């Protein structure tokens, strides 16, 4: 499935960018292209068969009936990629390569904001997050990539990217709330109360909301105390992060970091809120939170020194991502050496 080849490329490119830092952008660009193509050509892996079924169902749709499109392709963006791919050919790999490019290229554009550590950021992402996103939850991967561009772009492009993220994963619409200044500030300053309060509200008032969805398997054990270990652990460190004086001081001076740090907190609070009611949604939001947390620390590290609190928050993210891959079996499923 080319995954072992990608491991070799990632290590060589990461080391090369550190040895010859002036070529960092070249290493980042070439790694993005290689990773996108090899990821798209994998021909199997996590969720692969499910997406093949979605592609077949999308191609069988006659016309553009919105209800039917959403039923078979889940999100309109994936349906449109499927339609466009047919102009190139009928092979499944075309759809997967296009989705991989849509997932990786925006992350390369985001990497420009971490200076000479572009390649290192992409390599960290590849090892810690790509197994669960680029090789599995490809629609969500594309969606958060566009959300990332939303953070670093000017006003007009910002809303184009926001719309694009909604097209690939409808859950992204909840993030609009986070970008109204006063609401965003309130959520950040009161992370503990917002997270814990929303958790209680959803669980006590709404209960197991996965029951409202046809696919009950998506709940992954909603209501099980074991399902909240990761969201709760992450929630603790997010509260520490949101109350760090160094973090809040830097947020006041850097617009990009302020947006990304807010997404880290907001995604994480959503994960906590759904942790006992709809664990599939909780884990997906957790992945989004950890992605923006990892990116936020790369942006921060270019400009600031780490103190004990900030370094502890970063290590907590890395620890969670390692544990996440082990528990979900994403490394084991992909990388057989």
Coordinates of C-alpha atoms in Angstrom, one line a residue:
X1 CA 0.0 0.0 0.0
X2 CA 3.1 2.2 -0.3
X3 CA 2.9 3.1 3.4
X4 CA 6.4 1.7 4.2
X5 CA 7.8 3.7 1.3
X6 CA 6.2 6.8 2.8
X7 CA 7.8 6.1 6.2
X8 CA 11.2 6.2 4.5
X9 CA 10.4 9.3 2.5
X10 CA 9.1 11.1 5.7
X11 CA 12.3 10.3 7.7
X12 CA 14.7 11.2 4.8
X13 CA 12.8 14.5 4.0
X14 CA 12.6 15.4 7.7
X15 CA 16.3 14.9 8.3
X16 CA 17.1 16.6 5.0
X17 CA 15.2 19.7 6.0
X18 CA 17.1 20.0 9.2
X19 CA 20.5 19.4 7.6
X20 CA 19.9 21.8 4.7
X21 CA 17.3 24.3 6.2
X22 CA 17.5 26.6 3.2
X23 CA 15.8 23.8 1.2
X24 CA 13.0 23.4 3.7
X25 CA 10.3 24.7 1.4
X26 CA 11.4 22.4 -1.4
X27 CA 11.4 19.4 1.0
X28 CA 8.0 20.3 2.2
X29 CA 6.5 20.8 -1.3
X30 CA 8.0 17.5 -2.6
X31 CA 6.9 15.6 0.5
X32 CA 3.4 17.0 0.0
X33 CA 3.2 15.8 -3.6
X34 CA 4.7 12.3 -2.9
X35 CA 2.6 11.7 0.2
X36 CA -0.6 12.8 -1.7
X37 CA 0.1 10.5 -4.7
X38 CA 1.2 7.4 -2.7
X39 CA -1.6 7.9 -0.2
X40 CA -4.2 8.1 -3.0
X41 CA -2.7 5.0 -4.7
X42 CA -2.8 2.8 -1.6
X43 CA -5.6 0.5 -2.9
X44 CA -6.8 -0.5 0.6
X45 CA -6.6 0.3 4.3
X46 CA -8.9 1.8 6.9
X47 CA -12.3 2.8 5.6
X48 CA -11.2 2.1 2.0
X49 CA -14.0 -0.3 1.2
X50 CA -16.6 2.0 2.7
X51 CA -15.4 4.9 0.5
X52 CA -15.4 2.6 -2.6
X53 CA -19.1 1.8 -1.8
X54 CA -19.8 5.5 -1.5
X55 CA -18.1 6.2 -4.8
X56 CA -20.2 3.5 -6.5
X57 CA -23.4 4.8 -5.0
X58 CA -22.6 8.4 -6.0
X59 CA -21.9 7.4 -9.6
X60 CA -25.3 5.6 -9.6
X61 CA -27.1 8.8 -8.7
X62 CA -29.2 10.3 -11.5
X63 CA -29.2 14.1 -11.4
X64 CA -28.4 16.4 -8.5
X65 CA -31.2 15.6 -6.0
X66 CA -29.7 17.1 -2.8
X67 CA -31.3 14.5 -0.4
X68 CA -30.0 11.6 -2.5
X69 CA -26.5 13.1 -2.9
X70 CA -26.2 13.6 0.9
X71 CA -27.5 10.1 1.5
X72 CA -25.0 8.3 -0.7
X73 CA -21.9 10.7 -0.5
X74 CA -22.5 12.1 3.0
X75 CA -21.2 15.5 2.0
X76 CA -21.6 17.5 -1.3
X77 CA -17.8 18.1 -1.6
X78 CA -17.0 14.4 -1.8
X79 CA -19.8 14.0 -4.4
X80 CA -18.4 16.8 -6.5
X81 CA -14.8 15.3 -6.4
X82 CA -16.3 12.0 -7.5
X83 CA -18.1 13.7 -10.4
X84 CA -15.0 15.6 -11.5
X85 CA -12.9 12.4 -11.3
X86 CA -15.0 10.8 -13.9
X87 CA -13.7 13.2 -16.5
X88 CA -10.3 11.7 -15.9
X89 CA -11.4 8.1 -15.6
X90 CA -13.4 5.5 -13.7
X91 CA -10.7 4.2 -11.5
X92 CA -11.1 4.6 -7.7
X93 CA -7.6 5.7 -7.2
X94 CA -8.4 9.0 -9.0
X95 CA -10.9 10.0 -6.4
X96 CA -8.5 9.0 -3.6
X97 CA -5.6 10.9 -5.1
X98 CA -7.7 14.1 -5.6
X99 CA -9.0 13.8 -2.0
X100 CA -5.4 13.3 -0.7
X101 CA -4.3 16.4 -2.6
X102 CA -7.2 18.4 -1.2
X103 CA -6.1 17.2 2.3
X104 CA -2.3 17.7 2.0
X105 CA -1.9 20.8 -0.1
X106 CA -3.8 23.2 2.3
X107 CA -1.6 21.8 5.1
X108 CA 1.4 22.6 3.0
X109 CA 0.1 26.2 2.7
X110 CA -0.5 26.3 6.5
X111 CA 3.1 25.1 7.0
X112 CA 4.4 28.4 5.5
X113 CA 3.5 30.0 8.8
X114 CA 5.9 27.8 10.8
X115 CA 9.0 29.2 9.0
X116 CA 11.9 26.9 8.6
X117 CA 10.0 24.0 10.2
X118 CA 7.5 23.4 7.4
X119 CA 8.8 19.9 6.6
X120 CA 9.1 19.0 10.2
X121 CA 5.4 20.0 10.8
X122 CA 4.3 17.9 7.9
X123 CA 6.4 14.9 9.0
X124 CA 5.0 15.1 12.5
X125 CA 1.5 15.3 11.0
X126 CA 2.2 12.3 8.8
X127 CA 3.3 10.0 11.6
X128 CA 0.9 11.2 14.3
X129 CA -2.3 12.1 12.4
X130 CA -2.3 11.0 8.8
X131 CA -3.1 7.3 9.7
X132 CA -6.5 8.3 11.1
X133 CA -7.2 11.1 8.6
X134 CA -5.5 10.8 5.2
X135 CA -5.9 7.0 5.3
X136 CA -9.3 6.9 6.9
X137 CA -11.4 10.0 7.6
X138 CA -10.6 11.7 4.3
X139 CA -13.6 14.0 4.2
X140 CA -12.8 15.3 7.7
X141 CA -9.2 15.7 6.8
X142 CA -10.1 17.9 3.8
X143 CA -12.5 19.9 6.0
X144 CA -10.1 20.7 8.7
X145 CA -7.4 21.6 6.1
X146 CA -9.8 24.3 4.7
X147 CA -10.6 25.4 8.2
X148 CA -6.8 25.9 8.7
X149 CA -6.7 28.1 5.6
X150 CA -9.6 30.0 7.0
X151 CA -7.4 30.9 9.9
X152 CA -4.5 32.2 7.9
X153 CA -6.3 34.0 5.1
X154 CA -7.7 37.5 4.4
X155 CA -11.3 38.3 4.7
X156 CA -12.6 37.3 1.3
X157 CA -10.7 34.1 1.0
X158 CA -11.5 33.3 4.6
X159 CA -15.2 32.7 3.9
X160 CA -14.5 30.8 0.7
X161 CA -12.4 28.4 2.7
X162 CA -15.1 28.2 5.4
X163 CA -17.7 27.3 2.8
X164 CA -15.4 24.7 1.4
X165 CA -14.9 23.1 4.8
X166 CA -18.7 22.9 5.2
X167 CA -18.9 21.2 1.8
X168 CA -16.6 18.4 2.9
X169 CA -17.9 17.9 6.4
X170 CA -21.1 19.5 7.5
X171 CA -20.1 19.4 11.2
X172 CA -17.7 22.3 10.4
X173 CA -20.7 24.6 10.5
X174 CA -20.5 24.7 14.3
X175 CA -17.1 26.4 14.0
X176 CA -18.6 29.6 12.7
X177 CA -19.6 30.5 16.3
X178 CA -15.9 30.4 17.4
X179 CA -15.0 33.3 15.0
X180 CA -17.3 36.0 16.3
X181 CA -14.8 37.9 18.5
X182 CA -16.7 38.3 21.7
X183 CA -18.0 34.7 21.7
X184 CA -14.6 33.4 20.9
X185 CA -13.0 35.3 23.7
X186 CA -15.7 34.2 26.1
X187 CA -15.2 30.6 25.2
X188 CA -11.4 30.8 25.6
X189 CA -11.5 32.7 28.9
X190 CA -14.1 30.3 30.4
X191 CA -12.9 27.0 28.8
X192 CA -13.6 24.9 31.9
X193 CA -17.1 26.2 32.5
X194 CA -18.1 26.1 28.8
X195 CA -16.7 22.5 28.3
X196 CA -18.1 21.0 31.5
X197 CA -21.4 22.9 31.3
X198 CA -22.0 21.8 27.7
X199 CA -21.0 18.2 28.6
X200 CA -23.6 18.1 31.4
X201 CA -26.3 19.8 29.2
X202 CA -25.9 17.4 26.3
X203 CA -25.7 14.3 28.4
X204 CA -28.5 15.1 30.9
X205 CA -30.9 16.9 28.5
X206 CA -30.3 15.1 25.2
X207 CA -28.8 11.7 26.4
X208 CA -27.4 9.3 23.8
X209 CA -28.0 11.5 20.7
X210 CA -26.4 8.8 18.5
X211 CA -29.9 7.2 18.7
X212 CA -31.1 9.9 16.3
X213 CA -28.8 8.6 13.6
X214 CA -29.4 5.5 11.5
X215 CA -26.0 4.1 11.9
X216 CA -26.0 3.2 15.6
X217 CA -22.5 1.7 15.3
X218 CA -21.3 5.3 15.0
X219 CA -21.8 5.7 18.7
X220 CA -18.9 3.4 19.4
X221 CA -20.2 2.8 22.9
X222 CA -21.9 6.0 23.8
X223 CA -22.5 6.2 27.6
X224 CA -19.4 4.0 28.3
X225 CA -17.1 5.7 30.9
X226 CA -14.1 4.3 29.0
X227 CA -15.1 6.3 26.0
X228 CA -14.3 9.6 27.7
X229 CA -10.8 9.0 28.8
X230 CA -9.2 10.8 25.9
X231 CA -11.6 13.7 25.8
X232 CA -11.3 14.3 29.5
X233 CA -7.5 14.1 29.5
X234 CA -7.4 16.5 26.6
X235 CA -9.9 18.8 28.3
X236 CA -7.7 19.1 31.4
X237 CA -4.7 20.2 29.3
X238 CA -6.8 22.6 27.2
X239 CA -7.9 24.3 30.3
X240 CA -4.2 24.6 31.4
X241 CA -3.4 25.9 27.9
X242 CA -6.2 28.5 27.9
X243 CA -5.0 29.8 31.3
X244 CA -1.3 30.1 30.4
X245 CA -0.2 33.7 30.6
X246 CA 2.4 33.2 27.8
X247 CA -0.2 31.8 25.5
X248 CA -2.7 34.6 26.1
X249 CA 0.0 37.2 25.7
X250 CA 1.1 35.8 22.4
X251 CA -2.5 35.5 21.2
X252 CA -2.9 39.2 21.7
X253 CA -0.1 39.9 19.3
X254 CA -0.4 37.2 16.6
X255 CA -3.6 36.9 14.6
X256 CA -2.8 33.5 13.1
X257 CA -1.9 32.0 16.4
X258 CA -5.1 33.5 18.0
X259 CA -7.3 31.8 15.4
X260 CA -5.5 28.4 15.6
X261 CA -5.3 28.4 19.4
X262 CA -9.0 29.2 19.5
X263 CA -9.8 26.2 17.2
X264 CA -7.7 23.9 19.4
X265 CA -9.8 25.0 22.4
X266 CA -13.1 25.0 20.6
X267 CA -12.7 21.6 19.0
X268 CA -11.5 20.1 22.3
X269 CA -14.5 21.5 24.2
X270 CA -16.9 20.0 21.6
X271 CA -15.1 16.7 22.0
X272 CA -15.7 16.9 25.8
X273 CA -19.3 17.9 25.3
X274 CA -20.2 14.9 23.2
X275 CA -18.0 12.4 25.0
X276 CA -20.8 10.4 26.7
X277 CA -23.5 11.2 24.1
X278 CA -22.0 10.6 20.7
X279 CA -18.5 9.2 20.9
X280 CA -18.0 9.1 17.1
X281 CA -18.5 12.9 17.0
X282 CA -16.5 13.3 20.2
X283 CA -13.5 11.5 18.7
X284 CA -13.7 13.3 15.4
X285 CA -13.7 16.7 17.2
X286 CA -10.8 15.5 19.3
X287 CA -8.8 14.7 16.2
X288 CA -9.5 18.3 15.0
X289 CA -8.5 19.7 18.3
X290 CA -5.3 17.8 18.4
X291 CA -4.5 18.8 14.8
X292 CA -4.9 22.5 15.5
X293 CA -3.1 22.1 18.9
X294 CA -0.1 20.6 17.1
X295 CA -0.1 23.3 14.5
X296 CA -0.5 26.0 17.1
X297 CA 2.6 24.9 18.9
X298 CA 4.6 24.9 15.7
X299 CA 3.4 28.5 15.0
X300 CA 4.2 29.4 18.6
X301 CA 7.6 27.7 18.6
X302 CA 8.8 29.8 15.6
X303 CA 8.3 33.0 17.6
X304 CA 8.5 32.2 21.3
X305 CA 10.4 30.2 23.9
X306 CA 8.6 27.3 25.7
X307 CA 8.1 27.4 29.4
X308 CA 7.2 24.4 31.5
X309 CA 3.5 24.9 31.1
X310 CA 3.5 25.4 27.4
X311 CA 6.0 22.5 26.9
X312 CA 3.8 20.2 29.0
X313 CA 0.7 21.1 26.9
X314 CA 2.6 20.2 23.7
X315 CA 3.8 16.9 25.2
X316 CA 0.3 16.1 26.2
X317 CA -0.8 16.5 22.6
X318 CA 1.9 14.2 21.3
X319 CA 1.2 11.6 24.0
X320 CA -2.5 11.7 23.2
X321 CA -1.8 11.2 19.5
X322 CA 0.4 8.2 20.1
X323 CA -2.2 6.7 22.4
X324 CA -4.9 7.4 19.9
X325 CA -3.1 5.5 17.2
X326 CA -2.4 2.6 19.5
X327 CA -5.9 2.3 20.8
X328 CA -7.6 2.6 17.4
X329 CA -5.0 0.4 15.7
X330 CA -4.3 2.8 12.9
X331 CA -0.5 2.3 12.9
X332 CA -0.9 -1.5 13.1
X333 CA -3.4 -1.5 10.2
X334 CA -1.1 0.6 7.9
X335 CA 2.5 0.2 8.7
X336 CA 3.8 -3.3 8.7
X337 CA 7.5 -3.5 8.7

